[in-house]
Amino acid sequence: MSPQSPKKAKKRAEGANSNVFSMFEQAQIQEFKEAFTIMDQNRDGFIDKSDLRDTFAALGRVNVKQEEIDEMLKEAPGPVNFTVFLTMFGEKLKGADPEETILNAFKVFDPEATGILKKDYVTDMLTTQADRFSPEEMEQMFLAFPPDVAGNLDYKNLVYIITHGEDKDQE
Amino acid sequence: MGCGISLNNDYSLIKKTERAMKAAVLIQRWYRQYVARMEVRRRCTWTIFQSIEYAGEQDQIKLQNFFTYLMDHFTPTNSNQRDLIAHIFTEDEIYKETELEKYFDHESIELPESYTGPHIDFPLTAAHAASLVEAFRHKQQLHARYVLQLLHETLKHLKLLPNINRVCTCFCEEITICGDLHGQLDDLLLIFYKNGLPSVEKPYIFNGDYVDRGKNSIEILLILFAFLLVYPNEVHMNRGNHEDYIVNLRYGFTKEVMQKYKMHGRKIHKLLQIVFSWMPLATVIDQKVLITHGGISDTTDLDIIAKVDRHKYVSVLRPPKKKKRHNMAEALSIRGGRTSEGDIQTTNMDSRPSLRRLSLTSTLCYSPGTRKRSPHDISRKVRRSVEEELEKCRRQVGFSEPYEDGKFSLSFSESDSESFEVCESDNAEWKQIVDILWSDPMHQEGCVPNAVRGGGCYYGPDVTEKVLSRHNIQLLIRSHECKQDGYEFCHNRKVLTIFSASNYYELGSNRGAYVKLGPDLIPHLVQYQVSRTTRKLTMKQRVSRVERSALRALREQLFSHKSDLISAFEKYDKNKTGRISLNDWATVVESVLHLGLPWRVLRSQLVQSAPEGLLEYHAWFDDLAIEQPTTEHVHQSLLETLYRNRSNLETIFRIIDSDNSGLVSFEEFCQTWKLLSSHLNMEISNEAISDLARSIDFNKDGSIDINEFLEAFRLVDKIHYTEREGSLLLTTPGDLL
């Protein structure tokens, strides 16, 4: 998976047109609108930048990188309204990483395929490179998916739970 | 050679590093999406709760109308009932001090030998107050004798206070300000634990809404009143919009008092009405910080507020009481409430977060019931026409011969929604008070009437700026709205909302907070959350739990509107296939429920399966609940009415059940139902009502156990049933604020 270049992203935003609504079916647009509205807390028709990522997530299936969002937002004239939202991200509103892909990503760090990774190693791996996790984010993840007493993280379980989500809800 | 090999190694190393980075990116992004999804679910859930809360306010409107109707038509079968209802629904003239003592005589109430609860004595000491806290912590109850005594002393104290308390930070380090508590004693105890009990060194300001919804409203009041008496210079209490007997009828406080105090409940309730009316309306610290329950409007003027006779406003929802006229108790002035502006403007509704809500006051406008003619009626009519020239917005109600023939009936004048000639200053004054108790801040500029609450406004940052600077105030601290984190700043940090009832919607839904102000007047916020389990819930678990609760409430809403939904579905299903598209489903549901929720996003949670994108809507309702109420032969619309009005019905039953036995007679039961149905313009045959009654277990001479009755109609959903509280039914979001 090659990261999209910022230049490319910039181009897309520039080439946006008001015909974006024609890209989608009515029902889809309504669904996007709902997601948008959830985030638009004060119902003034705009959401701020920090809400954008969450808005995608509402649709549950978005393949947008943080860097790209940031780049695009730099281009945006101001607060994001629904049309701008659709325009900027229209094409991206499909697909999600399948379970297999994420598992393989973890396996890169677990070449012997033991199914577990050391907590410290995971921390190192995620907080020191690429789109670095902040310490808080790392802590949150371990809170949600605690390693065992020996410090091992069962990543297969983690991936399964996140991918299959609601079914595995336990109180 | 060496180079070649090392080059190879370098290359593979580079490749490896690149792969690792890509993998990391993938994982990071994917995980962040997951977190973001949680956040969206949480917000969605919040929206659900708030929407249902708003819809619940419409229920209140209906309840008020129903009570009005009830008063008009209900024939009490015994003097107990009559007294009780008269008590609750009449605003008698202002009591003289001596009358009060005599009427609320606590001396005559004997303390039984068996009483193990706390004892208090007057003058109250800090030890007494602390003992109350401890006693309530251990779930004891204060005896009615002491309650009446305490309330009486509190009233004496409150009468000495001005409308606006003036407080200064010079004598202490910090003042602690708390927001809504809503009967949640655990939160108050937690605050005292973290922050210390009120004392000379620890002043407190409580900003209203002590009661309703939670189970310990009276205990909270008693504790706070006790400290108020012990530390009159350090403890201050503002009135909230829930310190209002009309609101209490709907949201649980009345019920709580009746249940806990039974035959003494009436007097306590009545005395509380008066106590509430004497509570101050606002507090100002160092002339720089204004603390009031709701907020402001563009016309807010503290000088006017400082001068009103606040106790005239027994319920802020009604116009100020008038003094007794012609030896006739002035009862039940049901009003067609309007602000001085006349019409409620619903400008720009779509941008308002509460667009779903109906106008409280416009439906408070009483719909004309049957009028009973009497001599008093005519003289009143004459009087009225004269007054109508002088005054606006007032409805005259009076008793026809009271208590004659063991009956009473009320005659209502016709709705005066057409003519408005209330005295300007009266109305303006009233608006001032409603505004500070009911208003909410909004993001947009301007000041629009709060069309839901029916009084008060939505005020924008410009209004805040204007009003605060007019009075040289730098910060407005208010409550009234539940906030995720227990507090929220807005309007350039000029407005601080502080909300002290954690887990308000559901366990895990929100934190509570209080704020401390020192002489520098810089707010320091402290958050907390009452939690019965020590185990720390993960974010996902928290979100899921609250979500489940919201969805359960939503399912109930859907279920209770089944008839309307089905007929609306059928409109889209012209070919009568029994199926509709999911898109149409979303459209229909919104058009019937008017909750403004993201139905498409919620769909996966509400609809189990829809092959080929088509939903079988009849079967869908079965999916909503597994345990149907046991009365399947009961008419569907009756069932739904029951569902929608469950908490209202319970309140009514408890009022009817004047001896608090938990039983109502068959006749009373049928009578109530008849009233409800005719009021709602529903056709219910006597047979249907009998069926309903028969389906409930009768015990003891044909009387109906209220609790059994309500239990019989409990909606249990199979997938998400939790044992959270046995009384799922009695604390559903329909009872929300």
GROMACS .gro file of C-alpha atoms in nm, chain B residues 247-625:
model
  379
  418VAL     CA    1  -4.275   2.021   3.705
  419ASN     CA    2  -4.250   1.795   4.009
  420LEU     CA    3  -4.580   1.633   3.925
  421ARG     CA    4  -4.438   1.507   3.604
  422TYR     CA    5  -4.083   1.428   3.690
  423GLY     CA    6  -4.105   1.231   4.004
  424PHE     CA    7  -4.059   1.447   4.308
  425THR     CA    8  -4.424   1.455   4.400
  426LYS     CA    9  -4.437   1.083   4.364
  427GLU     CA   10  -4.133   1.041   4.585
  428VAL     CA   11  -4.275   1.257   4.861
  429MET     CA   12  -4.608   1.077   4.853
  430GLN     CA   13  -4.450   0.740   4.862
  431LYS     CA   14  -4.208   0.814   5.139
  432TYR     CA   15  -4.435   1.013   5.361
  433LYS     CA   16  -4.776   0.880   5.282
  434MET     CA   17  -5.037   1.059   5.478
  435HIS     CA   18  -4.803   1.338   5.576
  436GLY     CA   19  -4.693   1.369   5.218
  437ARG     CA   20  -4.961   1.620   5.135
  438LYS     CA   21  -4.856   1.870   5.392
  439ILE     CA   22  -4.493   1.829   5.313
  440HIS     CA   23  -4.570   1.875   4.949
  441LYS     CA   24  -4.769   2.185   5.014
  442LEU     CA   25  -4.509   2.338   5.236
  443LEU     CA   26  -4.247   2.266   4.976
  444GLN     CA   27  -4.446   2.461   4.722
  445ILE     CA   28  -4.416   2.764   4.939
  446VAL     CA   29  -4.054   2.702   5.024
  447PHE     CA   30  -3.967   2.681   4.658
  448SER     CA   31  -4.138   3.007   4.587
  449TRP     CA   32  -3.923   3.177   4.844
  450MET     CA   33  -3.594   3.053   4.714
  451PRO     CA   34  -3.366   3.325   4.583
  452LEU     CA   35  -3.333   3.356   4.211
  453ALA     CA   36  -2.965   3.427   4.171
  454THR     CA   37  -2.638   3.483   4.349
  455VAL     CA   38  -2.365   3.731   4.266
  456ILE     CA   39  -2.009   3.690   4.383
  457ASP     CA   40  -1.796   3.998   4.435
  458GLN     CA   41  -2.034   4.180   4.203
  459LYS     CA   42  -1.849   4.009   3.923
  460VAL     CA   43  -1.981   3.659   3.886
  461LEU     CA   44  -2.349   3.590   3.828
  462ILE     CA   45  -2.484   3.253   3.921
  463THR     CA   46  -2.831   3.157   3.817
  464HIS     CA   47  -2.993   2.837   3.705
  465GLY     CA   48  -3.078   2.887   3.338
  466GLY     CA   49  -2.915   3.203   3.218
  467ILE     CA   50  -3.025   3.526   3.068
  468SER     CA   51  -3.209   3.689   2.785
  469ASP     CA   52  -3.153   4.012   2.604
  470THR     CA   53  -3.393   4.186   2.838
  471THR     CA   54  -3.248   4.055   3.162
  472ASP     CA   55  -3.218   4.330   3.414
  473LEU     CA   56  -3.089   4.242   3.757
  474ASP     CA   57  -3.233   4.557   3.907
  475ILE     CA   58  -3.581   4.455   3.809
  476ILE     CA   59  -3.524   4.103   3.933
  477ALA     CA   60  -3.397   4.233   4.262
  478LYS     CA   61  -3.725   4.410   4.323
  479VAL     CA   62  -3.988   4.151   4.237
  480ASP     CA   63  -4.200   3.971   4.492
  481ARG     CA   64  -4.055   3.639   4.407
  482HIS     CA   65  -4.290   3.434   4.621
  483LYS     CA   66  -4.578   3.529   4.396
  484TYR     CA   67  -4.439   3.282   4.150
  485VAL     CA   68  -4.529   2.956   4.315
  486SER     CA   69  -4.490   2.793   3.982
  487VAL     CA   70  -4.290   2.991   3.735
  488LEU     CA   71  -4.493   2.834   3.461
  489ARG     CA   72  -4.795   3.025   3.575
  490PRO     CA   73  -4.855   3.392   3.614
  491PRO     CA   74  -4.799   3.539   3.956
  492LYS     CA   75  -5.054   3.459   4.223
  493LYS     CA   76  -5.303   3.724   4.302
  494LYS     CA   77  -5.423   3.796   4.645
  495LYS     CA   78  -5.749   3.645   4.759
  496ARG     CA   79  -6.053   3.807   4.612
  497HIS     CA   80  -6.410   3.799   4.722
  498ASN     CA   81  -6.337   3.534   4.979
  499MET     CA   82  -6.287   3.287   4.705
  500ALA     CA   83  -5.977   3.086   4.685
  501GLU     CA   84  -5.821   3.147   4.353
  502ALA     CA   85  -5.747   2.811   4.221
  503LEU     CA   86  -5.575   2.669   3.928
  504SER     CA   87  -5.500   2.967   3.717
  505ILE     CA   88  -5.423   2.774   3.410
  506ARG     CA   89  -5.265   3.007   3.179
  507GLY     CA   90  -5.212   3.060   2.821
  508GLY     CA   91  -4.855   3.133   2.874
  509ARG     CA   92  -4.689   3.370   2.641
  510THR     CA   93  -4.395   3.588   2.682
  511SER     CA   94  -4.449   3.957   2.664
  512GLU     CA   95  -4.371   3.940   2.298
  513GLY     CA   96  -4.690   3.756   2.235
  514ASP     CA   97  -4.616   3.496   1.976
  515ILE     CA   98  -4.339   3.252   2.006
  516GLN     CA   99  -4.124   3.312   1.707
  517THR     CA  100  -3.979   3.001   1.571
  518THR     CA  101  -3.717   3.159   1.361
  519ASN     CA  102  -3.463   2.954   1.189
  520MET     CA  103  -3.582   2.637   1.349
  521ASP     CA  104  -3.355   2.410   1.158
  522SER     CA  105  -3.049   2.549   1.313
  523ARG     CA  106  -3.179   2.507   1.659
  524PRO     CA  107  -3.072   2.193   1.834
  525SER     CA  108  -3.409   2.157   1.994
  526LEU     CA  109  -3.623   2.201   1.691
  527ARG     CA  110  -3.802   1.886   1.771
  528ARG     CA  111  -3.961   2.018   2.081
  529LEU     CA  112  -4.303   2.166   2.094
  530SER     CA  113  -4.376   2.491   2.256
  531LEU     CA  114  -4.451   2.434   2.618
  532THR     CA  115  -4.654   2.742   2.664
  533SER     CA  116  -4.847   2.735   2.346
  534THR     CA  117  -4.985   2.402   2.448
  535LEU     CA  118  -5.027   2.511   2.801
  536CYS     CA  119  -5.295   2.722   2.650
  537TYR     CA  120  -5.580   2.537   2.791
  538SER     CA  121  -5.817   2.386   2.545
  539PRO     CA  122  -6.165   2.472   2.648
  540GLY     CA  123  -6.336   2.204   2.843
  541THR     CA  124  -6.693   2.190   2.941
  542ARG     CA  125  -6.800   2.489   3.130
  543LYS     CA  126  -7.018   2.467   3.425
  544ARG     CA  127  -7.237   2.764   3.476
  545SER     CA  128  -7.283   2.916   3.812
  546PRO     CA  129  -7.359   3.255   3.957
  547HIS     CA  130  -6.995   3.306   4.023
  548ASP     CA  131  -6.923   3.245   3.665
  549ILE     CA  132  -7.123   3.543   3.556
  550SER     CA  133  -6.986   3.788   3.802
  551ARG     CA  134  -6.648   3.663   3.710
  552LYS     CA  135  -6.720   3.723   3.349
  553VAL     CA  136  -6.799   4.080   3.417
  554ARG     CA  137  -6.492   4.122   3.621
  555ARG     CA  138  -6.294   3.956   3.355
  556SER     CA  139  -6.397   4.181   3.078
  557VAL     CA  140  -6.291   4.476   3.282
  558GLU     CA  141  -5.962   4.321   3.365
  559GLU     CA  142  -5.902   4.213   3.015
  560GLU     CA  143  -5.888   4.569   2.926
  561LEU     CA  144  -5.624   4.625   3.182
  562GLU     CA  145  -5.424   4.311   3.178
  563LYS     CA  146  -5.293   4.049   2.945
  564CYS     CA  147  -5.260   3.683   2.966
  565ARG     CA  148  -5.453   3.586   3.265
  566ARG     CA  149  -5.705   3.317   3.306
  567GLN     CA  150  -5.964   3.333   3.569
  568VAL     CA  151  -6.058   3.024   3.744
  569GLY     CA  152  -6.264   2.985   4.044
  570PHE     CA  153  -6.439   2.732   4.243
  571SER     CA  154  -6.804   2.690   4.216
  572GLU     CA  155  -6.951   2.621   4.556
  573PRO     CA  156  -6.659   2.449   4.714
  574TYR     CA  157  -6.713   2.118   4.878
  575GLU     CA  158  -7.082   2.133   4.828
  576ASP     CA  159  -7.251   1.798   4.803
  577GLY     CA  160  -6.919   1.638   4.861
  578LYS     CA  161  -6.818   1.730   4.514
  579PHE     CA  162  -6.644   2.009   4.354
  580SER     CA  163  -6.599   2.105   4.003
  581LEU     CA  164  -6.408   2.374   3.845
  582SER     CA  165  -6.530   2.597   3.580
  583PHE     CA  166  -6.286   2.727   3.339
  584SER     CA  167  -6.321   3.038   3.147
  585GLU     CA  168  -6.255   2.996   2.785
  586SER     CA  169  -5.912   3.006   2.654
  587ASP     CA  170  -5.800   3.359   2.624
  588SER     CA  171  -5.541   3.283   2.371
  589GLU     CA  172  -5.698   3.541   2.150
  590SER     CA  173  -5.703   3.836   2.381
  591PHE     CA  174  -5.394   3.952   2.553
  592GLU     CA  175  -5.421   4.243   2.777
  593VAL     CA  176  -5.207   4.156   3.068
  594CYS     CA  177  -5.057   4.444   3.249
  595GLU     CA  178  -4.727   4.511   3.081
  596SER     CA  179  -4.517   4.535   3.388
  597ASP     CA  180  -4.659   4.214   3.533
  598ASN     CA  181  -4.575   4.024   3.225
  599ALA     CA  182  -4.236   4.181   3.185
  600GLU     CA  183  -4.152   4.093   3.539
  601TRP     CA  184  -4.265   3.741   3.492
  602LYS     CA  185  -4.058   3.708   3.181
  603GLN     CA  186  -3.751   3.821   3.371
  604ILE     CA  187  -3.791   3.534   3.610
  605VAL     CA  188  -3.875   3.272   3.352
  606ASP     CA  189  -3.576   3.381   3.149
  607ILE     CA  190  -3.324   3.333   3.422
  608LEU     CA  191  -3.460   2.993   3.518
  609TRP     CA  192  -3.528   2.840   3.179
  610SER     CA  193  -3.290   2.985   2.921
  611ASP     CA  194  -3.010   2.807   2.742
  612PRO     CA  195  -2.705   2.943   2.562
  613MET     CA  196  -2.663   2.886   2.191
  614HIS     CA  197  -2.377   2.924   1.950
  615GLN     CA  198  -2.542   3.162   1.711
  616GLU     CA  199  -2.581   3.525   1.789
  617GLY     CA  200  -2.909   3.673   1.886
  618CYS     CA  201  -3.183   3.591   2.128
  619VAL     CA  202  -3.470   3.371   2.023
  620PRO     CA  203  -3.752   3.255   2.243
  621ASN     CA  204  -3.698   2.907   2.374
  622ALA     CA  205  -3.988   2.756   2.189
  623VAL     CA  206  -3.969   2.431   2.371
  624ARG     CA  207  -3.951   2.523   2.728
  625GLY     CA  208  -4.205   2.786   2.643
  626GLY     CA  209  -4.037   3.054   2.839
  627GLY     CA  210  -3.686   3.172   2.852
  628CYS     CA  211  -3.468   3.209   2.550
  629TYR     CA  212  -3.179   3.079   2.363
  630TYR     CA  213  -2.918   3.348   2.409
  631GLY     CA  214  -2.617   3.399   2.190
  632PRO     CA  215  -2.268   3.526   2.269
  633ASP     CA  216  -2.365   3.879   2.180
  634VAL     CA  217  -2.646   3.874   2.433
  635THR     CA  218  -2.411   3.746   2.696
  636GLU     CA  219  -2.165   4.017   2.614
  637LYS     CA  220  -2.429   4.285   2.629
  638VAL     CA  221  -2.602   4.177   2.947
  639LEU     CA  222  -2.289   4.095   3.139
  640SER     CA  223  -2.118   4.419   3.054
  641ARG     CA  224  -2.431   4.614   3.135
  642HIS     CA  225  -2.403   4.481   3.488
  643ASN     CA  226  -2.025   4.480   3.502
  644ILE     CA  227  -2.019   4.106   3.533
  645GLN     CA  228  -1.737   3.900   3.398
  646LEU     CA  229  -1.870   3.546   3.422
  647LEU     CA  230  -2.206   3.376   3.415
  648ILE     CA  231  -2.225   3.041   3.587
  649ARG     CA  232  -2.538   2.847   3.509
  650SER     CA  233  -2.663   2.488   3.503
  651HIS     CA  234  -2.982   2.345   3.353
  652GLU     CA  235  -2.820   2.136   3.081
  653CYS     CA  236  -2.647   1.804   3.111
  654LYS     CA  237  -2.291   1.805   2.982
  655GLN     CA  238  -2.074   1.512   2.895
  656ASP     CA  239  -1.785   1.630   3.108
  657GLY     CA  240  -1.996   1.782   3.382
  658TYR     CA  241  -1.917   2.131   3.265
  659GLU     CA  242  -1.878   2.335   2.952
  660PHE     CA  243  -1.757   2.681   2.869
  661CYS     CA  244  -1.906   2.882   2.590
  662HIS     CA  245  -1.941   3.235   2.466
  663ASN     CA  246  -1.570   3.304   2.487
  664ARG     CA  247  -1.554   3.150   2.831
  665LYS     CA  248  -1.801   3.403   2.961
  666VAL     CA  249  -2.057   3.135   3.031
  667LEU     CA  250  -1.986   2.824   3.232
  668THR     CA  251  -2.239   2.545   3.253
  669ILE     CA  252  -2.193   2.333   3.558
  670PHE     CA  253  -2.384   2.007   3.601
  671SER     CA  254  -2.341   1.797   3.909
  672ALA     CA  255  -2.543   1.485   3.841
  673SER     CA  256  -2.312   1.226   3.696
  674ASN     CA  257  -2.444   0.927   3.503
  675TYR     CA  258  -2.750   1.132   3.438
  676TYR     CA  259  -2.888   0.945   3.140
  677GLU     CA  260  -2.733   0.615   3.225
  678LEU     CA  261  -2.443   0.473   3.415
  679GLY     CA  262  -2.141   0.599   3.230
  680SER     CA  263  -2.316   0.864   3.026
  681ASN     CA  264  -2.149   1.169   3.174
  682ARG     CA  265  -1.943   1.303   3.456
  683GLY     CA  266  -2.051   1.552   3.712
  684ALA     CA  267  -1.854   1.858   3.812
  685TYR     CA  268  -1.835   2.146   4.055
  686VAL     CA  269  -1.639   2.466   4.030
  687LYS     CA  270  -1.435   2.653   4.285
  688LEU     CA  271  -1.376   3.025   4.278
  689GLY     CA  272  -1.118   3.206   4.483
  690PRO     CA  273  -1.071   3.578   4.521
  691ASP     CA  274  -0.905   3.579   4.180
  692LEU     CA  275  -1.237   3.453   4.042
  693ILE     CA  276  -1.064   3.205   3.819
  694PRO     CA  277  -1.272   2.890   3.793
  695HIS     CA  278  -1.116   2.565   3.903
  696LEU     CA  279  -1.314   2.267   3.793
  697VAL     CA  280  -1.339   1.933   3.961
  698GLN     CA  281  -1.495   1.639   3.786
  699TYR     CA  282  -1.617   1.312   3.923
  700GLN     CA  283  -1.834   1.020   3.844
  701VAL     CA  284  -2.028   0.803   4.080
  702SER     CA  285  -1.959   0.446   4.007
  703ARG     CA  286  -2.099   0.146   4.178
  704THR     CA  287  -1.841  -0.084   4.038
  705THR     CA  288  -1.477  -0.034   4.113
  706ARG     CA  289  -1.375  -0.208   3.798
  707LYS     CA  290  -1.276   0.045   3.541
  708LEU     CA  291  -1.479   0.011   3.229
  709THR     CA  292  -1.300   0.040   2.902
  710MET     CA  293  -1.418   0.306   2.669
  711LYS     CA  294  -1.580   0.051   2.452
  712GLN     CA  295  -1.768  -0.101   2.741
  713ARG     CA  296  -1.883   0.237   2.859
  714VAL     CA  297  -1.999   0.339   2.518
  715SER     CA  298  -2.172   0.008   2.466
  716ARG     CA  299  -2.353   0.022   2.792
  717VAL     CA  300  -2.487   0.368   2.748
  718GLU     CA  301  -2.568   0.290   2.391
  719ARG     CA  302  -2.770  -0.013   2.488
  720SER     CA  303  -2.969   0.192   2.727
  721ALA     CA  304  -3.038   0.455   2.466
  722LEU     CA  305  -3.139   0.196   2.213
  723ARG     CA  306  -3.370   0.032   2.459
  724ALA     CA  307  -3.539   0.364   2.516
  725LEU     CA  308  -3.560   0.413   2.145
  726ARG     CA  309  -3.716   0.073   2.095
  727GLU     CA  310  -3.979   0.160   2.348
  728GLN     CA  311  -4.056   0.475   2.160
  729LEU     CA  312  -4.093   0.277   1.843
  730PHE     CA  313  -4.308   0.018   2.008
  731SER     CA  314  -4.535   0.269   2.166
  732HIS     CA  315  -4.605   0.429   1.832
  733LYS     CA  316  -4.668   0.106   1.653
  734SER     CA  317  -5.009   0.194   1.516
  735ASP     CA  318  -4.898   0.521   1.372
  736LEU     CA  319  -4.589   0.367   1.226
  737ILE     CA  320  -4.775   0.082   1.065
  738SER     CA  321  -5.025   0.305   0.898
  739ALA     CA  322  -4.744   0.526   0.776
  740PHE     CA  323  -4.555   0.224   0.643
  741GLU     CA  324  -4.864   0.114   0.461
  742LYS     CA  325  -4.873   0.439   0.276
  743TYR     CA  326  -4.538   0.355   0.128
  744ASP     CA  327  -4.636  -0.002   0.065
  745LYS     CA  328  -4.908   0.052  -0.187
  746ASN     CA  329  -4.895  -0.300  -0.315
  747LYS     CA  330  -4.939  -0.437   0.032
  748THR     CA  331  -4.638  -0.655   0.017
  749GLY     CA  332  -4.574  -0.608   0.385
  750ARG     CA  333  -4.230  -0.476   0.305
  751ILE     CA  334  -4.069  -0.141   0.252
  752SER     CA  335  -3.725  -0.025   0.158
  753LEU     CA  336  -3.487   0.071   0.432
  754ASN     CA  337  -3.472   0.421   0.300
  755ASP     CA  338  -3.846   0.458   0.329
  756TRP     CA  339  -3.830   0.304   0.671
  757ALA     CA  340  -3.599   0.582   0.786
  758THR     CA  341  -3.822   0.847   0.638
  759VAL     CA  342  -4.133   0.707   0.799
  760VAL     CA  343  -3.983   0.662   1.141
  761GLU     CA  344  -3.867   1.019   1.150
  762SER     CA  345  -4.197   1.152   1.029
  763VAL     CA  346  -4.383   0.973   1.306
  764LEU     CA  347  -4.149   1.013   1.596
  765HIS     CA  348  -4.004   1.354   1.521
  766LEU     CA  349  -3.690   1.282   1.711
  767GLY     CA  350  -3.448   1.416   1.454
  768LEU     CA  351  -3.222   1.115   1.489
  769PRO     CA  352  -2.981   0.969   1.235
  770TRP     CA  353  -3.200   0.670   1.157
  771ARG     CA  354  -2.987   0.538   0.874
  772VAL     CA  355  -2.685   0.531   1.093
  773LEU     CA  356  -2.885   0.364   1.368
  774ARG     CA  357  -3.050   0.122   1.138
  775SER     CA  358  -2.814  -0.164   1.196
  776GLN     CA  359  -2.896  -0.149   1.564
  777LEU     CA  360  -3.268  -0.137   1.521
  778VAL     CA  361  -3.331  -0.362   1.229
  779GLN     CA  362  -3.215  -0.719   1.256
  780SER     CA  363  -3.239  -0.822   0.900
  781ALA     CA  364  -3.358  -0.682   0.577
  782PRO     CA  365  -3.301  -0.920   0.289
  783GLU     CA  366  -3.257  -0.737  -0.038
  784GLY     CA  367  -3.282  -0.411   0.147
  785LEU     CA  368  -3.648  -0.463   0.228
  786LEU     CA  369  -3.791  -0.472   0.573
  787GLU     CA  370  -4.091  -0.675   0.676
  788TYR     CA  371  -4.238  -0.417   0.901
  789HIS     CA  372  -4.496  -0.622   1.084
  790ALA     CA  373  -4.244  -0.877   1.189
  791TRP     CA  374  -4.004  -0.604   1.282
  792PHE     CA  375  -4.218  -0.498   1.573
  793ASP     CA  376  -4.209  -0.847   1.710
  794ASP     CA  377  -3.835  -0.829   1.697
  795LEU     CA  378  -3.834  -0.522   1.912
  796ALA     CA  379  -3.942  -0.713   2.214
   0.00000   0.00000   0.00000
